[in-house]
Short mmCIF file of C-alpha atoms in Angstrom, two decimals:
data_model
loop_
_atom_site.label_atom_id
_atom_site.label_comp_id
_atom_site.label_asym_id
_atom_site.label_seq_id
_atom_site.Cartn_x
_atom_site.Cartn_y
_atom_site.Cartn_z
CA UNK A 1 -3.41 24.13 -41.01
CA UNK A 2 0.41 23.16 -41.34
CA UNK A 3 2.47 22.65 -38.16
CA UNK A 4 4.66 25.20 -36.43
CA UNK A 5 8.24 23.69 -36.25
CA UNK A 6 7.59 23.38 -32.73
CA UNK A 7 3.95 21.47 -33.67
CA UNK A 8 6.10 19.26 -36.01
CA UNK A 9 8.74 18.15 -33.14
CA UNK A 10 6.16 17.31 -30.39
CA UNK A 11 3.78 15.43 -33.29
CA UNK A 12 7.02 13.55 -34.40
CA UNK A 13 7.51 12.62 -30.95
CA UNK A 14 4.19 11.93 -29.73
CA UNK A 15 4.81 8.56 -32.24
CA UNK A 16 7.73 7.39 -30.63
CA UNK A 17 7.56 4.64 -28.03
CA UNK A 18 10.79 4.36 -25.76
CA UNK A 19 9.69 2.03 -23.20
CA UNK A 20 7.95 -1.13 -22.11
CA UNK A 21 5.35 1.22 -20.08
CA UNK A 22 4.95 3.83 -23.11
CA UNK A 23 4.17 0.51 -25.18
CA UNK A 24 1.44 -0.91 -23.06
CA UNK A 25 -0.44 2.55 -22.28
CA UNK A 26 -0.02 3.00 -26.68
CA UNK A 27 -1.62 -0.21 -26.89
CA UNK A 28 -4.23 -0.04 -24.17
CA UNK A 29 -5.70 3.16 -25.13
CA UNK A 30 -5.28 3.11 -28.71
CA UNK A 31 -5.43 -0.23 -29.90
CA UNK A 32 -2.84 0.33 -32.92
CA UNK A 33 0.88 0.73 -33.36
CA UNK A 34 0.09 1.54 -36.98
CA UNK A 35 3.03 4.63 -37.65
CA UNK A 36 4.63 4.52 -33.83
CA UNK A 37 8.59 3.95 -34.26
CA UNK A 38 8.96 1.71 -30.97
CA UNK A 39 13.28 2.49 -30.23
CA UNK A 40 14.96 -0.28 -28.15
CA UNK A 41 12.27 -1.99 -26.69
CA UNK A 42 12.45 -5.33 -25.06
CA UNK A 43 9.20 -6.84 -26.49
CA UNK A 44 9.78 -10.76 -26.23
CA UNK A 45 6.80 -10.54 -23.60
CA UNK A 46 4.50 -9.01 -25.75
CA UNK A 47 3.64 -11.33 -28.42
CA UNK A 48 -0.18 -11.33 -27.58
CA UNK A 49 -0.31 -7.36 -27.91
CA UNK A 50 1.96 -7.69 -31.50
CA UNK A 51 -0.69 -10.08 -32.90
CA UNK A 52 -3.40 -8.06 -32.02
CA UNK A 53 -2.82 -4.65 -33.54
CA UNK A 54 -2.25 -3.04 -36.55
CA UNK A 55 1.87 -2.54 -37.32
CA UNK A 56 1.38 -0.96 -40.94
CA UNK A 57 3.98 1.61 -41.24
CA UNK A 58 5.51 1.42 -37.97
CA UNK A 59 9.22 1.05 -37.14
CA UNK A 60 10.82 -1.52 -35.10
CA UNK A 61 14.19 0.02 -33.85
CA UNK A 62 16.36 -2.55 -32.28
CA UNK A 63 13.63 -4.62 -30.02
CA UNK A 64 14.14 -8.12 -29.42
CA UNK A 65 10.66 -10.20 -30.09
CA UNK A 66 10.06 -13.83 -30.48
CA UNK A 67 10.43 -15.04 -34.29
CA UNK A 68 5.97 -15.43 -34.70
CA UNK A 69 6.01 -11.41 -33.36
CA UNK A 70 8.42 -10.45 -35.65
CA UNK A 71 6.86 -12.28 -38.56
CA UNK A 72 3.16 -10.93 -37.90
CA UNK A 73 4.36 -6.86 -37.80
CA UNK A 74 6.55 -7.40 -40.50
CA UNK A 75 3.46 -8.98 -43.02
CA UNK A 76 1.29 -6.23 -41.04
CA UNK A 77 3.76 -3.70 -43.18
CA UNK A 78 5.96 -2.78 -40.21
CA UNK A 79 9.95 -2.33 -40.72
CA UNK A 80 11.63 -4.46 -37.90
CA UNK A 81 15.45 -3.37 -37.45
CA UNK A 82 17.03 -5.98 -35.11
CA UNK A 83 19.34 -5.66 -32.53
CA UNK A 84 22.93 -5.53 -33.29
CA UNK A 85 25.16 -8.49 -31.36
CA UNK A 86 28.60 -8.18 -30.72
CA UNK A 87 28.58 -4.41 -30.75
CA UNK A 88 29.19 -2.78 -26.64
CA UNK A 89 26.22 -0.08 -27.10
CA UNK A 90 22.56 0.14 -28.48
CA UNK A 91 22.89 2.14 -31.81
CA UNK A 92 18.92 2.88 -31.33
CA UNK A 93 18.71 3.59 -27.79
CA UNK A 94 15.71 6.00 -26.85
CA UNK A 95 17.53 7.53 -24.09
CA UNK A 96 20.37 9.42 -23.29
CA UNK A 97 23.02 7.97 -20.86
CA UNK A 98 23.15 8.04 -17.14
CA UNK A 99 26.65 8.07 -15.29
CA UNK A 100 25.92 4.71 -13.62
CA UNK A 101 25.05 3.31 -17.28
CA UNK A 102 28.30 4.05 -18.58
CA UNK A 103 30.55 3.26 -14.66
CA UNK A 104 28.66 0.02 -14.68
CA UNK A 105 31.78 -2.76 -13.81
CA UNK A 106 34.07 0.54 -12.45
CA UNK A 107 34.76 -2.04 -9.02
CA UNK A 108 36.15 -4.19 -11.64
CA UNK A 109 38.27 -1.57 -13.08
CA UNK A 110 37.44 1.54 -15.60
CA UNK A 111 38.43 -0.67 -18.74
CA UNK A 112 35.49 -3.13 -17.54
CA UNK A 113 32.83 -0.62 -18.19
CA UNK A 114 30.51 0.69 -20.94
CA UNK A 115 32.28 3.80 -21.65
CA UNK A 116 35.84 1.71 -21.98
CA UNK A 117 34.60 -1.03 -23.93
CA UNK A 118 32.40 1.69 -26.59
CA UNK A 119 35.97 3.81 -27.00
CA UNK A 120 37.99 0.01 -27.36
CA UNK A 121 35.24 -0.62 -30.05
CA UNK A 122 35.09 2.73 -32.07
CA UNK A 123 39.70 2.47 -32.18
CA UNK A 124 39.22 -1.24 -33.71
CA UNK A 125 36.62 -0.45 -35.88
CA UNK A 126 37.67 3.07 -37.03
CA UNK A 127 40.94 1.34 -37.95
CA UNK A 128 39.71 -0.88 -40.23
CA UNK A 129 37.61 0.87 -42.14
CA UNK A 130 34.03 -1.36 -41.45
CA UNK A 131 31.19 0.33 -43.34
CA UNK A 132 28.76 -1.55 -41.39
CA UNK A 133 30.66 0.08 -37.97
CA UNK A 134 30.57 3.51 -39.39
CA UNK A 135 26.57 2.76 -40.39
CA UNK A 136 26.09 1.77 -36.46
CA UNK A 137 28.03 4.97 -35.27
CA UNK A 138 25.74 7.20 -37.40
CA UNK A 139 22.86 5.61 -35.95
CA UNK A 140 23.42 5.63 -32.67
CA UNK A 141 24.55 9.59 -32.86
CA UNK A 142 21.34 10.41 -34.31
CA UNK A 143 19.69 8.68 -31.82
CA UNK A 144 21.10 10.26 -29.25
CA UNK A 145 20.11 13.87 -30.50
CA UNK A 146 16.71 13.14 -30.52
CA UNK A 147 16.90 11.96 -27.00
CA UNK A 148 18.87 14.99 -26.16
CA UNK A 149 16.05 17.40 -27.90
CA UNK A 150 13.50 15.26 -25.82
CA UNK A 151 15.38 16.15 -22.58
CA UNK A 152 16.01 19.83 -23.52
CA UNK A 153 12.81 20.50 -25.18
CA UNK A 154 11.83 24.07 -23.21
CA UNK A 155 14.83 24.00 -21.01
CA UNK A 156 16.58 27.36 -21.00
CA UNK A 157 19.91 26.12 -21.31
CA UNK A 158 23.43 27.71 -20.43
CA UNK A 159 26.84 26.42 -22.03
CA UNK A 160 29.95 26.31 -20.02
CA UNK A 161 32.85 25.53 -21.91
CA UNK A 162 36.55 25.16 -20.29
CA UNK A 163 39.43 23.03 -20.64
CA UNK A 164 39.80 19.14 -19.05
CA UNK A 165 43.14 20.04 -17.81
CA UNK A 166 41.91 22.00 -15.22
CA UNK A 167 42.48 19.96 -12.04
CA UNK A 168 40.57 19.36 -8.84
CA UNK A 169 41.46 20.96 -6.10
CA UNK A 170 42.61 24.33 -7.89
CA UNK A 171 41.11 27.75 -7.18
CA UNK A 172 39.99 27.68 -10.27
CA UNK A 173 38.17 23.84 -10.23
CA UNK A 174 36.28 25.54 -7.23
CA UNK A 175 35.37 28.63 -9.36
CA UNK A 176 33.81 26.77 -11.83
CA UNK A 177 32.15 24.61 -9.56
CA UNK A 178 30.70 27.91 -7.92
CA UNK A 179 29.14 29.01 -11.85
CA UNK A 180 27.71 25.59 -11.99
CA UNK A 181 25.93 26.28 -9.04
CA UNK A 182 24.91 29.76 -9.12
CA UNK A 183 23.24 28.96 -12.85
CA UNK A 184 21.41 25.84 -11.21
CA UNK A 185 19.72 28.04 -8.39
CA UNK A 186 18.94 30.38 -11.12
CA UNK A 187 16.57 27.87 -12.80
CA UNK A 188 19.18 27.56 -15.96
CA UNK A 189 20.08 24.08 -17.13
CA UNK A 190 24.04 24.00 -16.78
CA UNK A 191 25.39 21.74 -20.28
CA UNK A 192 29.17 21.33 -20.66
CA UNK A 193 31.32 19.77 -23.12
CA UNK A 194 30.73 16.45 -20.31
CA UNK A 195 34.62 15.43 -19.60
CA UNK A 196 37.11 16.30 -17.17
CA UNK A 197 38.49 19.70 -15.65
CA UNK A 198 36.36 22.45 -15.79
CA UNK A 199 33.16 20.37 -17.87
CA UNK A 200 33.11 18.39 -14.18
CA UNK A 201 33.58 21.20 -12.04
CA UNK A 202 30.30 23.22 -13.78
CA UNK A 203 28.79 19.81 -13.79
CA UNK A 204 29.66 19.30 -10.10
CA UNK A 205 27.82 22.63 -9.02
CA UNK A 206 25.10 22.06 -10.57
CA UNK A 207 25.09 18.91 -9.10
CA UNK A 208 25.04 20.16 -5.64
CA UNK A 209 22.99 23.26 -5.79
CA UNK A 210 20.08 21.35 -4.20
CA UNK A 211 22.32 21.24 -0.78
CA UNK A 212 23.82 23.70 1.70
CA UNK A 213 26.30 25.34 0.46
CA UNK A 214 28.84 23.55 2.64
CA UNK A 215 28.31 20.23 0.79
CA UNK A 216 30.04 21.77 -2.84
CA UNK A 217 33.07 22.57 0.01
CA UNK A 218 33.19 19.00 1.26
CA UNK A 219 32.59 17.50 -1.78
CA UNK A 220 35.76 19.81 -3.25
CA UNK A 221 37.77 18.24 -0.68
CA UNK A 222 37.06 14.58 -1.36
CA UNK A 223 37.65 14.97 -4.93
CA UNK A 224 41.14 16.96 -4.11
CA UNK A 225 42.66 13.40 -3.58
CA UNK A 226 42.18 12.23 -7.02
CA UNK A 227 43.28 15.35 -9.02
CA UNK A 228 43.46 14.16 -12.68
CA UNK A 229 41.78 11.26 -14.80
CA UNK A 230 45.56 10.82 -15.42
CA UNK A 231 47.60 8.76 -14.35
CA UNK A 232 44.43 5.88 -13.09
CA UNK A 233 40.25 7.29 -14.70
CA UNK A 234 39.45 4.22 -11.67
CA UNK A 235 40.81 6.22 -9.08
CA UNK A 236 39.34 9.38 -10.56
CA UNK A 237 36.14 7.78 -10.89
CA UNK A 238 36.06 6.30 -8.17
CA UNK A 239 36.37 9.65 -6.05
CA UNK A 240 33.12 11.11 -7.75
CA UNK A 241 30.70 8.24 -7.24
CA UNK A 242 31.75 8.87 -3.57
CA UNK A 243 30.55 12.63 -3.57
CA UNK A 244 27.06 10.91 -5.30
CA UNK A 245 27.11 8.49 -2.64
CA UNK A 246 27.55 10.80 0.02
CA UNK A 247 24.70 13.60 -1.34
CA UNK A 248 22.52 11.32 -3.42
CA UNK A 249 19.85 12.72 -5.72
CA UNK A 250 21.89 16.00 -6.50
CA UNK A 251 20.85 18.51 -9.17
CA UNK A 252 20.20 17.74 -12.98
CA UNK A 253 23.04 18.85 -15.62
CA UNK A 254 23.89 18.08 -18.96
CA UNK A 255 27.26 16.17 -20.40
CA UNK A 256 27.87 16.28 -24.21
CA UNK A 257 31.29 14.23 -24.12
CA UNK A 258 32.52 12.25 -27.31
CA UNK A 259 34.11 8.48 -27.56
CA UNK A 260 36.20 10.59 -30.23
CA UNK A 261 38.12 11.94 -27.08
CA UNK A 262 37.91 9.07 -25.19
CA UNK A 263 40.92 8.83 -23.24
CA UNK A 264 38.94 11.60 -21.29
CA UNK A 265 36.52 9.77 -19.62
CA UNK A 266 32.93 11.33 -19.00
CA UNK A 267 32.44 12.94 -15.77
CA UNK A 268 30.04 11.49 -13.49
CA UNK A 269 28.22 14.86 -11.88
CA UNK A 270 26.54 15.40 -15.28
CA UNK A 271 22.70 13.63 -14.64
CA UNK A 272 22.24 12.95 -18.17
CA UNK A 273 25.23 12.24 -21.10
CA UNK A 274 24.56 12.43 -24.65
CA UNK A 275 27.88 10.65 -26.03
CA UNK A 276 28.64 10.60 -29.35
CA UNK A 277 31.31 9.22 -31.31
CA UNK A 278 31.08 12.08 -34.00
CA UNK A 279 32.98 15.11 -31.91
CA UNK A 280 31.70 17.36 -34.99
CA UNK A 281 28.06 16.27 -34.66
CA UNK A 282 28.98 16.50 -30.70
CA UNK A 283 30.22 20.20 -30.68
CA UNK A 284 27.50 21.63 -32.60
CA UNK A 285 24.64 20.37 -31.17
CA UNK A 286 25.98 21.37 -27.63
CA UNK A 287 26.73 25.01 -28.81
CA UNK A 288 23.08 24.84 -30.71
CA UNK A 289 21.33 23.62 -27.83
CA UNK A 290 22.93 26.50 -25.42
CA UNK A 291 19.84 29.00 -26.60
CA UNK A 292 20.64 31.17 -23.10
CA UNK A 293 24.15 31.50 -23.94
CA UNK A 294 27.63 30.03 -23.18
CA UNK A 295 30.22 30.88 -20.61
CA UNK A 296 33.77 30.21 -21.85
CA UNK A 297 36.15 29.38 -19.30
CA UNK A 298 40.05 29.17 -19.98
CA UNK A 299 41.12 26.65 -22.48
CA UNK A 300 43.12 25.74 -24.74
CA UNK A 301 42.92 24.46 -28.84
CA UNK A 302 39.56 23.12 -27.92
CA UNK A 303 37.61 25.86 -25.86
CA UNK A 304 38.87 28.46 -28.68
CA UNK A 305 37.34 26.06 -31.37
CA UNK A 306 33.95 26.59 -29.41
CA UNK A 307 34.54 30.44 -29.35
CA UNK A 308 34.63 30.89 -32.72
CA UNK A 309 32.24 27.83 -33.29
CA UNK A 310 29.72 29.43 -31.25
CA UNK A 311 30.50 33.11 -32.50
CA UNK A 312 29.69 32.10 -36.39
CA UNK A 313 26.02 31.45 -35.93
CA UNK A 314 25.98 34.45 -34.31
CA UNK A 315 27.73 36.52 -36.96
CA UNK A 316 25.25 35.56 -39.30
CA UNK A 317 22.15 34.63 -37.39
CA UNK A 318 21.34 31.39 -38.92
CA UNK A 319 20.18 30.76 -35.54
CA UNK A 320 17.94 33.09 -35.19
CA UNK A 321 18.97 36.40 -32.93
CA UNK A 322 22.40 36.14 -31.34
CA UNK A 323 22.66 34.65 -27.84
CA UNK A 324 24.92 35.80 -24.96
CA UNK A 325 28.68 35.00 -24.85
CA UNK A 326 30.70 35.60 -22.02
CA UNK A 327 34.73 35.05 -21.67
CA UNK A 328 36.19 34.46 -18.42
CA UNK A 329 39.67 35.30 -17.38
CA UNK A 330 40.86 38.83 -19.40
CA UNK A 331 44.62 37.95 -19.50
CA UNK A 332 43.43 34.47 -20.83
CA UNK A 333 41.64 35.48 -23.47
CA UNK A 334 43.42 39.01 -24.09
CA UNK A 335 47.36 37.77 -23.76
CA UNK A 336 47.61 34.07 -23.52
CA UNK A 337 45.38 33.52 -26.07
CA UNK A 338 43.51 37.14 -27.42
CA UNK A 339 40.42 35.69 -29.20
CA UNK A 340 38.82 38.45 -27.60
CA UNK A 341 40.18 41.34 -29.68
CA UNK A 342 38.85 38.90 -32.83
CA UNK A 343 35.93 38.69 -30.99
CA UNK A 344 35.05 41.91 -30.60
CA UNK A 345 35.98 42.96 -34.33
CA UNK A 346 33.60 40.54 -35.60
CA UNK A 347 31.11 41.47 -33.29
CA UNK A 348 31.72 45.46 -34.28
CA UNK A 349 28.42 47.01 -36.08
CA UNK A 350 26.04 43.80 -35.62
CA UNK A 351 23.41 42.41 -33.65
CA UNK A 352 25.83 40.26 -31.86
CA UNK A 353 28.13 43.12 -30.31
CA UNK A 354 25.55 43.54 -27.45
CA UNK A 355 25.71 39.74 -26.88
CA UNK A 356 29.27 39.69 -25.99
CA UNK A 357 31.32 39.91 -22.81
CA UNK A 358 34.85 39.79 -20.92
CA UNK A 359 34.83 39.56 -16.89
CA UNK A 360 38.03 39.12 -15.17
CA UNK A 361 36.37 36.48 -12.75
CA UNK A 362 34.06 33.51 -12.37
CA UNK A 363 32.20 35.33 -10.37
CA UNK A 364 30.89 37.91 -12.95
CA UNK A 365 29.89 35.69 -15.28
CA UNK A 366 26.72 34.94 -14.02
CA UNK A 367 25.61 38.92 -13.91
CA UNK A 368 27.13 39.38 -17.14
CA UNK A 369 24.82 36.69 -18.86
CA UNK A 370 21.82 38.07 -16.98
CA UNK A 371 22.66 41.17 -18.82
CA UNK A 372 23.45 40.18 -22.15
CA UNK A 373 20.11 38.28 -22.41
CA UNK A 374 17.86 41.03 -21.17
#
């Protein structure tokens, strides 16, 4: 009997081997690594277990082995892709990013760390053109989706979109930290765009849902006194690994932030960040992957990219049946900048009108998405 699509992804996956304790239990209980693709693996300790099993067909994504290892799997029939020196990321890491991951070196200043030295690295290289740069970037965006379909895989997942300009300690910074919360506590895995401005404040709620409510207050307050990434990301930074410090082990959230931006620095509330250097690649999969709708917050060029971005699919319903949109802030999106009237003629006569929503405050968005999705 052929696979369901869903059959097909957890079969798929059920061959991949993302770390050292995945590869010993693979190799204890089954004896063979004939088919696995083993992704960024540090196996220079496991020469014993590569000489003893079968390696026809597998894939050997970017893990370092000693040079007998790497000779045995590859006359076994396995494909052995090394690991890339000289490059400031792993272009076939298994895993999406944590926030300490890409802060590592922030005492030593943001341009010290991960996420500075990847951006420093795609400028240089987009600039000149390098094939074998633009191979790597492909690479490592593709493996990032997979790791993001890994982490999502049966999540019911809510979009919030917004602007970065949106600064902390604004009414509206709370608001959206409020949203972020109030979809936590209602079991819905909060995903945002994973920068500054309103992606940290959703990011930031969800974040602290797990506390008292008088920790998102407190933790409003400490942030206040670095408003903006601009003019210093260090200080900025700096002020949110406080809040972590200060409530460790907060709620789980999603950041989808792109090194094609990336003199907005991630935002460090987010649990897990699937960066990308493709923002194209980025933008999609974050609007694909919102399957219990999106909350649109005010923004500018960007956030009305993602309206419409979001509203094709639905239009047509390559995605299956349409999924709830809701626009926050009626002058916003009715005066300042009125995609809602486009909206709503688009939507008029199809599936999608009932999917569709204005509220004049943060605080109704969370009904009006409960209502939209039945």
């Amino acid at each position: 009997m052929p696979h369901t699509p869903a059959q097909a992804f957890h079969a798929a996956h059920d061959r991949e081997i993302e770390s050292l304790a995945e590869f010993d239990q693979v190799v204890t209980e089954h004896r063979t690594l004939t088919h696995y693709r083993v992704q960024a693996v540090d196996l220079r300790d496991r020469t014993d277990a590569l000489l003893s099993v079968g390696c026809e067909g597998a894939v050997f994504l970017g893990c370092p082995m000693g040079p007998e290892a790497a000779a045995a799997v590859r006359a076994a029939g396995a494909l052995v892709f090394p690991p890339v020196p000289g490059v400031p990321f792993d272009p076939y890491r298994g895993f999406v990013y944590t926030p300490g991951e890409l802060f590592e070196h922030l005492d030593e200043g943001y341009d010290a760390t991960p996420d500075a030295r990847a951006y420093a690295w795609l400028r240089l290289t987009k600039a000149d053109g390098d094939v074998f740069a633009s191979m790597l970037r492909a690479v490592h965006d593709d493996a990032v989706s997979d790791a993001l379909d890994e982490l999502l895989a049966g999540a019911r997942v809510v979009g919030v979109m917004g602007g970065h300009a949106m600064a902390r300690g604004t009414d509206a910074y709370a608001g959206a930290a409020r949203l972020g919360r109030e979809l936590a506590r209602a079991g819905f895995t909060v995903a945002t765009g994973g920068g500054p401005g309103a992606m940290e404040a959703a990011n930031l709620g969800a974040y602290t849902a797990p506390f008292d409510d008088a920790a998102l207050d407190e933790a409003l307050q400490l942030l206040a006194k670095a408003p903006s990434f601009t003019p210093s990301v260090t200080d900025w930074a700096r002020a949110a690994f406080e809040v972590r410090e200060r409530w460790p082990g907060g709620g789980t959230s999603v950041g989808i932030p792109t090194w094609f931006y990336g003199h907005e620095p991630p935002n460090a509330f987010a649990s897990h960040i699937a960066k990308y250097f493709a923002n194209a690649t980025r933008e999609d999969g974050l609007l694909a992957r919102s399957t219990a709708g999106v909350v649109f917050l005010p923004g500018a060029a960007g956030t009305v990219q993602e309206v419409f971005d979001n509203a094709t699919p639905n239009y047509y319903e390559s995605r299956g049946e349409p999924t709830p949109m809701v626009l926050v802030d009626r002058a916003h999106w009715t005066e300042r900048l009125p995609a809602w009237p486009l909206l709503q003629s688009l939507a008029r006569g199809r599936s999608m009108e009932s999917r569709i929503a204005l509220v004049d405050r943060i605080e109704e968005a969370p009904g009006a998405l409960k209502r939209l999705g039945g």
